[in-house]
mmCIF file of C-alpha atoms in Angstrom:
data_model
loop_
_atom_site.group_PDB
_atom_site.id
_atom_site.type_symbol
_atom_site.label_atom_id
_atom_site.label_comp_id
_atom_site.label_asym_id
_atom_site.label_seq_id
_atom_site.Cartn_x
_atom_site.Cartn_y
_atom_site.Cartn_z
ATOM 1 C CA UNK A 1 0.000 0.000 0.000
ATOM 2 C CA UNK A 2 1.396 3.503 -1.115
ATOM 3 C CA UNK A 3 0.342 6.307 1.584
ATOM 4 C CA UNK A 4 1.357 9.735 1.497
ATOM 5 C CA UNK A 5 2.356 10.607 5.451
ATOM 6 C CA UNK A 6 2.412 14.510 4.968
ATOM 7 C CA UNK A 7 -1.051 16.683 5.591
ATOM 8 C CA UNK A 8 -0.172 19.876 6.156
ATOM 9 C CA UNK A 9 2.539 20.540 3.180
ATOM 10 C CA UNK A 10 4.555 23.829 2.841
ATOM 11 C CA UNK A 11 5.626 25.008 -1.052
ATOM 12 C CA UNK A 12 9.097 25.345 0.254
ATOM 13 C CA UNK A 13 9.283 21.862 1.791
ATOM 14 C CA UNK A 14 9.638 20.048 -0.965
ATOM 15 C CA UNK A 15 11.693 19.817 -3.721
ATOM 16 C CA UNK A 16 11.464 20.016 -7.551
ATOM 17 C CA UNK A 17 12.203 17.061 -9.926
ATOM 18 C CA UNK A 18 13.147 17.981 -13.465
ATOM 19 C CA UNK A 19 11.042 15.771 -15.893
ATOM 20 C CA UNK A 20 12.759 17.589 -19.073
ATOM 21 C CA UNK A 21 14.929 20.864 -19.278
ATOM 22 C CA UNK A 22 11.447 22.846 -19.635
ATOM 23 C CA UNK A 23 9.696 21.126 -17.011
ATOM 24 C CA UNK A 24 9.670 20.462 -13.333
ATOM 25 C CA UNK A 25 6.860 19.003 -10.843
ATOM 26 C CA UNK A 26 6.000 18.259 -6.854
ATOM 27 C CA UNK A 27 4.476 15.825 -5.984
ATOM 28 C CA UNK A 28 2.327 17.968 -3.324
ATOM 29 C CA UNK A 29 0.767 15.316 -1.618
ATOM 30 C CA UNK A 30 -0.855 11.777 -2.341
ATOM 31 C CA UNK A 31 -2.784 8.831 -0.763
ATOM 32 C CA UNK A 32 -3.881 5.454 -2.988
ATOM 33 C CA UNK A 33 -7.024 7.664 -4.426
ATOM 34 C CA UNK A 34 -5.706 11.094 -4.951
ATOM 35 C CA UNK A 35 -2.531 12.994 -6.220
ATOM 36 C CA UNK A 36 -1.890 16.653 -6.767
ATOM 37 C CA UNK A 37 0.937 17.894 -8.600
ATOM 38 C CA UNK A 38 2.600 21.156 -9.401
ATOM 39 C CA UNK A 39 3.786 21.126 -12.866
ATOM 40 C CA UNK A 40 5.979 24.372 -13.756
ATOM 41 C CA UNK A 41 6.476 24.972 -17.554
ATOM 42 C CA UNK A 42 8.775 27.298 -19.613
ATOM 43 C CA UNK A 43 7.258 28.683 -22.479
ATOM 44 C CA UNK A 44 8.022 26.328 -25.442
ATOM 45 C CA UNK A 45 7.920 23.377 -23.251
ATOM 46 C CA UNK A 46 5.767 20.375 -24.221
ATOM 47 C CA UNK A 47 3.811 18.121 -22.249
ATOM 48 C CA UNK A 48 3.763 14.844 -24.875
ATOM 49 C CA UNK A 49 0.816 13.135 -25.948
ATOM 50 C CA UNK A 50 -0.153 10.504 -23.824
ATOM 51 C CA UNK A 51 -2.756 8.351 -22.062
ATOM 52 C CA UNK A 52 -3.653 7.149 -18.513
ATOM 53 C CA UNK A 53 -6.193 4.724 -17.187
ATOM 54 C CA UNK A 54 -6.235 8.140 -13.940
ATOM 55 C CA UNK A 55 -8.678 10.445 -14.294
ATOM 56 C CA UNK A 56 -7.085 13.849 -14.370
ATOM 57 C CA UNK A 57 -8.576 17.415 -13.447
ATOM 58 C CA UNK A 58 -6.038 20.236 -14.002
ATOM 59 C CA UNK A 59 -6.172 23.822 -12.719
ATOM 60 C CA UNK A 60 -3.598 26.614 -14.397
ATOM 61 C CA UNK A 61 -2.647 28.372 -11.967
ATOM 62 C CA UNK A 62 -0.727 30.909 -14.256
ATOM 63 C CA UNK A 63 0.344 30.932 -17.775
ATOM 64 C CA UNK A 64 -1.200 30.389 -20.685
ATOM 65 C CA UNK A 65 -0.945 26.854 -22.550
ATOM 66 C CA UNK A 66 -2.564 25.084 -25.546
ATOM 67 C CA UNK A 67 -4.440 21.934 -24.337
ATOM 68 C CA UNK A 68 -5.408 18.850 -26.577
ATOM 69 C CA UNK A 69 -7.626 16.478 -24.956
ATOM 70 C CA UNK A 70 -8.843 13.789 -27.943
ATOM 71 C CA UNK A 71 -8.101 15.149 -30.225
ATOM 72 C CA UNK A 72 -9.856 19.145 -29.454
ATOM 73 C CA UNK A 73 -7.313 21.818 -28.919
ATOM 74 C CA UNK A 74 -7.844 25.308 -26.919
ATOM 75 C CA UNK A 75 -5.519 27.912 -25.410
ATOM 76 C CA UNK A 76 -6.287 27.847 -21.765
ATOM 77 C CA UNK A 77 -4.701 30.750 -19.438
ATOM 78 C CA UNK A 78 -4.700 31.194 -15.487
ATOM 79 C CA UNK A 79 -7.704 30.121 -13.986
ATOM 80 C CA UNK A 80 -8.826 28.128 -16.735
ATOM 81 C CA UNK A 81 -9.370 24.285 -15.916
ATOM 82 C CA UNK A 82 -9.795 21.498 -18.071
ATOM 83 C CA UNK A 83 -10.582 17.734 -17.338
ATOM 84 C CA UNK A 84 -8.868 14.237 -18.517
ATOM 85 C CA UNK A 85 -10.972 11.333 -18.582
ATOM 86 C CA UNK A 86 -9.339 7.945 -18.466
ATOM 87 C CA UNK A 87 -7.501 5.943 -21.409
ATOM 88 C CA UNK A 88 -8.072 10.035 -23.170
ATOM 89 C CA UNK A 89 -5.162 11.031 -25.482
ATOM 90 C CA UNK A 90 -3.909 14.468 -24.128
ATOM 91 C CA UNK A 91 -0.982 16.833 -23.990
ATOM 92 C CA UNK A 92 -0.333 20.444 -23.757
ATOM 93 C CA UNK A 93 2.144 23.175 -24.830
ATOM 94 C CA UNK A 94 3.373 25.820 -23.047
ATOM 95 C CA UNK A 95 2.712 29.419 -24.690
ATOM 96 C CA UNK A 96 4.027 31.532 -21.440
ATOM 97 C CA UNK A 97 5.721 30.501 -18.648
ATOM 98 C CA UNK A 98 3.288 28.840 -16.269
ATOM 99 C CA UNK A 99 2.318 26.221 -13.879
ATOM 100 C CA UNK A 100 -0.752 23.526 -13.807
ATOM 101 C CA UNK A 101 -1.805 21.938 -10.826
ATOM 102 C CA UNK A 102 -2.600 18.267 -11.937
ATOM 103 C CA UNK A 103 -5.058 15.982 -9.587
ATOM 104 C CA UNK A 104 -5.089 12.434 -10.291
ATOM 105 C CA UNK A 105 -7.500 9.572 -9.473
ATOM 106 C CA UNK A 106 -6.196 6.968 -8.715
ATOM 107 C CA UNK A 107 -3.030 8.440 -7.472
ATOM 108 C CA UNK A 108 0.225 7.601 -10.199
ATOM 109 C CA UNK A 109 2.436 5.028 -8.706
ATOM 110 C CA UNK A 110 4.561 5.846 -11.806
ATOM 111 C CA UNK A 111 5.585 9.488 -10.308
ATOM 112 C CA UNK A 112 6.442 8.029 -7.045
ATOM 113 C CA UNK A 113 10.038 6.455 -6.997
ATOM 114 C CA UNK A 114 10.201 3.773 -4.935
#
């Protein structure tokens, strides 16, 4: 069983991992069900097309980014949410320097290293 022992969580407590030289994430806080994830993007940086059995809500929190979720594109900016459902092809580019926050159900056992 994967459990998440932190439930108060500070920004500065935790560190960034670099998933590709324009893109960084935390791992905020998880249990089995739920994951959220800060995801900070430099302009030009692309989050690939892929799929997940998780369903995915995402909130930008600033930025401005061009989401495609199967197949429909739009240019989402801060505030803007959009939603993943599972087994969806999906990916974004980043427009202006930004950051999503990513919440996952079931929680990805793929981000966590063991």
């Amino acid at each position: 069983m994967i459990q998440f022992n932190k439930t108060l969580v500070t920004d500065d407590e935790l560190p960034w991992e670099k998933v590709d030289p324009k893109i960084k994430r935390k791992i905020m806080s998880y249990n089995n069900d739920l994951m959220l994830v800060k995801v900070a993007f430099e302009q030009g940086g692309v989050g690939a097309v892929h799929k997940h059995p998780h369903l995915q809500i995402s909130y930008v929190a600033s930025g401005a980014f061009e989401v495609t979720i199967g197949g429909e594109s739009k240019i989402l900016k801060e505030g803007d949410v959009y939603f993943v459902p599972s087994d969806v092809l999906h990916g974004a580019v980043c427009l202006e320097d930004g950051v999503l926050i990513d919440v996952f159900n079931p929680m990805r056992e793929d981000f966590v290293k063991a």
